[in-house]
Amino acid sequence: MDKRIAWNKGRLVGQKVPLKLQEIWSIRTRLEIANNIRELAMFNLGIDSKLRACDLVALKVADIMRSGDILARTCIVQHKTGTPVQFEITPLTRKTVKAWIDNKSLNYFDFLFPSRIKKGKHITTRSYFRIVLKWIKSIGLDPSLYGTHSIRRTKVSILYKRDKNLRAIQLLLGHKKIESTVRYLGIEVQDALEASEKLDI
């Protein structure tokens, strides 16, 4: 009888670690120095939008641009839940995304991040995952601890540490239940560790 090996044998699974502010800027700086317009736009938009990989890669130019200008806010329908979610696009991200669109001469109904292999298609979530791991490795972090959800979790993790406003984060992530937001952020564990760190005995 064949013994099947578990898919996750020897792998670290579970919640992926969000990036810290210094790490965000380290990745940005490296992409800017390399003049990697595409990945800089992808990275900045991934951080701002807080979208799942499947939603980020499927964005079209029309989702974020009107009359030649990148929108400060937009709304898309999530693939996983079928519910709409709004997100902001900060000035820095608007600048880098516009530079990418202009550089690639993308039209309104083009995918924002088109596939380099299949014409008329967007990049795959697997391709995006590989790009994210490349960013992580570029600043010396352990790639086994990170993934595409690291990008999705980054901004909301920073917001939670600052404001502790779970309802706001629930809306930003497009979660239907507040319990999903608590689990997603790992808040109970995070708060317990912070409380423990403050107790000097």
XYZ file of C-alpha atoms in Angstrom:
201
model
C 0.000 0.000 0.000
C 1.427 3.370 -1.053
C 1.993 5.937 1.669
C 0.955 9.364 0.507
C 3.063 12.279 1.606
C 1.130 15.297 2.855
C 1.382 18.295 0.533
C 2.502 20.486 3.442
C 5.147 18.116 4.821
C 8.212 20.180 5.708
C 6.481 23.441 4.840
C 5.436 26.292 7.095
C 1.731 26.877 6.626
C -0.759 29.292 8.142
C -1.042 33.045 8.110
C 1.565 34.865 6.091
C 3.517 37.656 7.734
C 2.678 41.238 6.688
C 5.448 43.642 5.742
C 6.664 46.330 8.115
C 6.943 49.967 7.061
C 10.727 49.827 6.680
C 10.421 46.673 4.560
C 7.859 48.343 2.283
C 10.255 51.189 1.573
C 13.196 48.821 1.103
C 11.321 46.955 -1.639
C 10.130 50.211 -3.239
C 13.650 51.600 -3.295
C 15.032 48.482 -4.976
C 12.311 48.528 -7.635
C 12.897 52.246 -8.265
C 16.670 51.773 -8.608
C 16.057 48.898 -11.037
C 13.575 51.118 -12.937
C 11.109 48.226 -12.754
C 7.989 50.260 -13.616
C 5.695 47.241 -13.862
C 6.541 45.672 -10.517
C 6.663 49.027 -8.727
C 3.088 49.724 -9.877
C 2.074 46.165 -8.921
C 3.655 46.425 -5.477
C 2.189 49.837 -4.648
C -1.272 48.905 -5.897
C -1.146 45.593 -4.027
C -0.388 47.414 -0.767
C -3.034 50.115 -1.309
C -5.837 47.927 -2.635
C -5.542 45.122 -0.068
C -6.990 42.833 -2.746
C -6.615 39.079 -2.947
C -4.205 37.933 -5.652
C -7.059 36.760 -7.913
C -8.646 40.225 -7.824
C -5.407 42.190 -8.189
C -4.205 40.348 -11.297
C -7.655 40.636 -12.914
C -7.834 44.434 -12.639
C -8.409 46.302 -15.876
C -7.288 49.830 -16.634
C -10.954 50.923 -16.623
C -11.271 49.751 -12.997
C -8.868 52.403 -11.783
C -8.782 55.149 -14.434
C -11.255 57.694 -15.799
C -10.610 60.330 -18.482
C -6.885 59.635 -18.410
C -6.517 60.074 -14.646
C -6.001 57.398 -11.995
C -8.850 57.440 -9.482
C -8.223 58.301 -5.826
C -10.853 55.692 -4.888
C -12.490 52.858 -6.754
C -14.688 49.826 -6.183
C -14.577 46.293 -7.586
C -16.594 43.112 -7.064
C -14.533 40.409 -5.375
C -14.248 37.067 -7.170
C -14.311 34.973 -3.998
C -17.343 36.522 -2.288
C -19.166 38.360 -5.072
C -19.383 41.426 -2.846
C -18.095 44.909 -3.749
C -15.109 46.387 -1.952
C -13.749 49.917 -2.139
C -10.123 50.903 -1.881
C -8.041 54.041 -2.012
C -5.193 54.710 -4.422
C -2.658 57.030 -2.815
C -0.823 59.744 -4.788
C 2.420 57.714 -4.936
C 0.579 54.675 -6.263
C -1.377 56.771 -8.769
C 1.900 58.141 -10.108
C 3.564 54.727 -10.499
C 0.474 53.064 -11.982
C 0.030 55.899 -14.504
C 3.704 55.573 -15.464
C 3.183 51.840 -16.103
C 0.014 52.388 -18.163
C 1.750 55.042 -20.277
C 4.897 52.947 -20.669
C 2.903 49.948 -21.876
C 0.389 52.077 -23.880
C -2.490 50.207 -22.247
C -6.085 50.908 -23.268
C -9.080 51.187 -20.928
C -10.230 47.605 -21.418
C -6.774 46.057 -21.236
C -5.740 44.123 -18.170
C -3.557 46.287 -15.975
C -0.965 43.531 -15.695
C -1.210 41.591 -18.981
C 0.358 38.197 -19.464
C 3.627 38.197 -21.374
C 2.827 34.725 -22.719
C -0.906 34.649 -23.504
C -2.247 37.581 -25.496
C -5.424 39.109 -24.074
C -4.932 37.431 -20.675
C -3.701 38.766 -17.345
C -0.775 37.366 -15.386
C -1.632 34.334 -13.275
C -1.835 34.306 -9.493
C 1.095 31.878 -9.583
C 3.183 34.431 -11.501
C 2.204 37.101 -8.973
C 3.186 34.754 -6.134
C 6.637 34.253 -7.683
C 7.054 38.025 -8.054
C 6.105 38.576 -4.398
C 8.670 36.008 -3.249
C 11.296 37.740 -5.382
C 10.527 41.011 -3.546
C 10.784 39.242 -0.201
C 14.118 37.627 -1.050
C 15.509 40.930 -2.377
C 15.494 42.409 1.141
C 16.795 39.293 2.882
C 13.562 37.980 4.427
C 12.637 34.298 4.779
C 10.355 33.547 1.783
C 8.668 30.641 3.595
C 7.000 33.129 5.940
C 5.524 35.321 3.200
C 3.107 35.092 0.289
C 0.592 37.146 -1.678
C -1.530 37.528 1.464
C 1.435 39.314 3.056
C 0.810 42.144 0.595
C -2.960 42.064 1.275
C -2.444 42.124 5.050
C 0.285 44.771 5.194
C -1.676 48.034 5.250
C -4.489 46.759 7.469
C -1.984 45.338 9.967
C -0.314 48.746 10.245
C -3.740 50.417 10.564
C -4.831 48.023 13.291
C -1.700 48.654 15.339
C -2.350 52.397 15.061
C -6.126 52.671 15.529
C -7.411 49.268 16.743
C -10.498 49.895 14.565
C -11.679 46.437 13.566
C -14.855 47.627 11.842
C -12.868 49.883 9.499
C -10.512 47.025 8.630
C -13.465 44.691 8.028
C -14.797 47.153 5.447
C -11.397 47.627 3.829
C -10.907 43.874 3.421
C -14.486 43.297 2.254
C -15.176 40.695 4.944
C -18.828 39.867 5.640
C -18.187 38.957 9.290
C -16.042 40.703 11.886
C -14.919 37.245 13.082
C -13.270 36.697 9.702
C -11.295 39.922 10.164
C -10.175 38.886 13.653
C -8.973 35.517 12.362
C -7.365 37.043 9.280
C -5.295 39.513 11.263
C -4.471 37.010 14.007
C -5.439 39.755 16.426
C -5.978 37.666 19.537
C -2.516 36.134 19.283
C -0.930 39.455 18.332
C -2.527 41.322 21.251
C -1.608 38.555 23.695
C 2.048 38.662 22.598
C 2.166 42.468 22.858
C 0.648 42.328 26.362
C 3.169 39.688 27.365
C 6.079 41.749 26.016
C 4.998 44.718 28.128
C 4.973 42.652 31.324
C 8.450 42.810 32.803
C 8.760 40.311 35.665
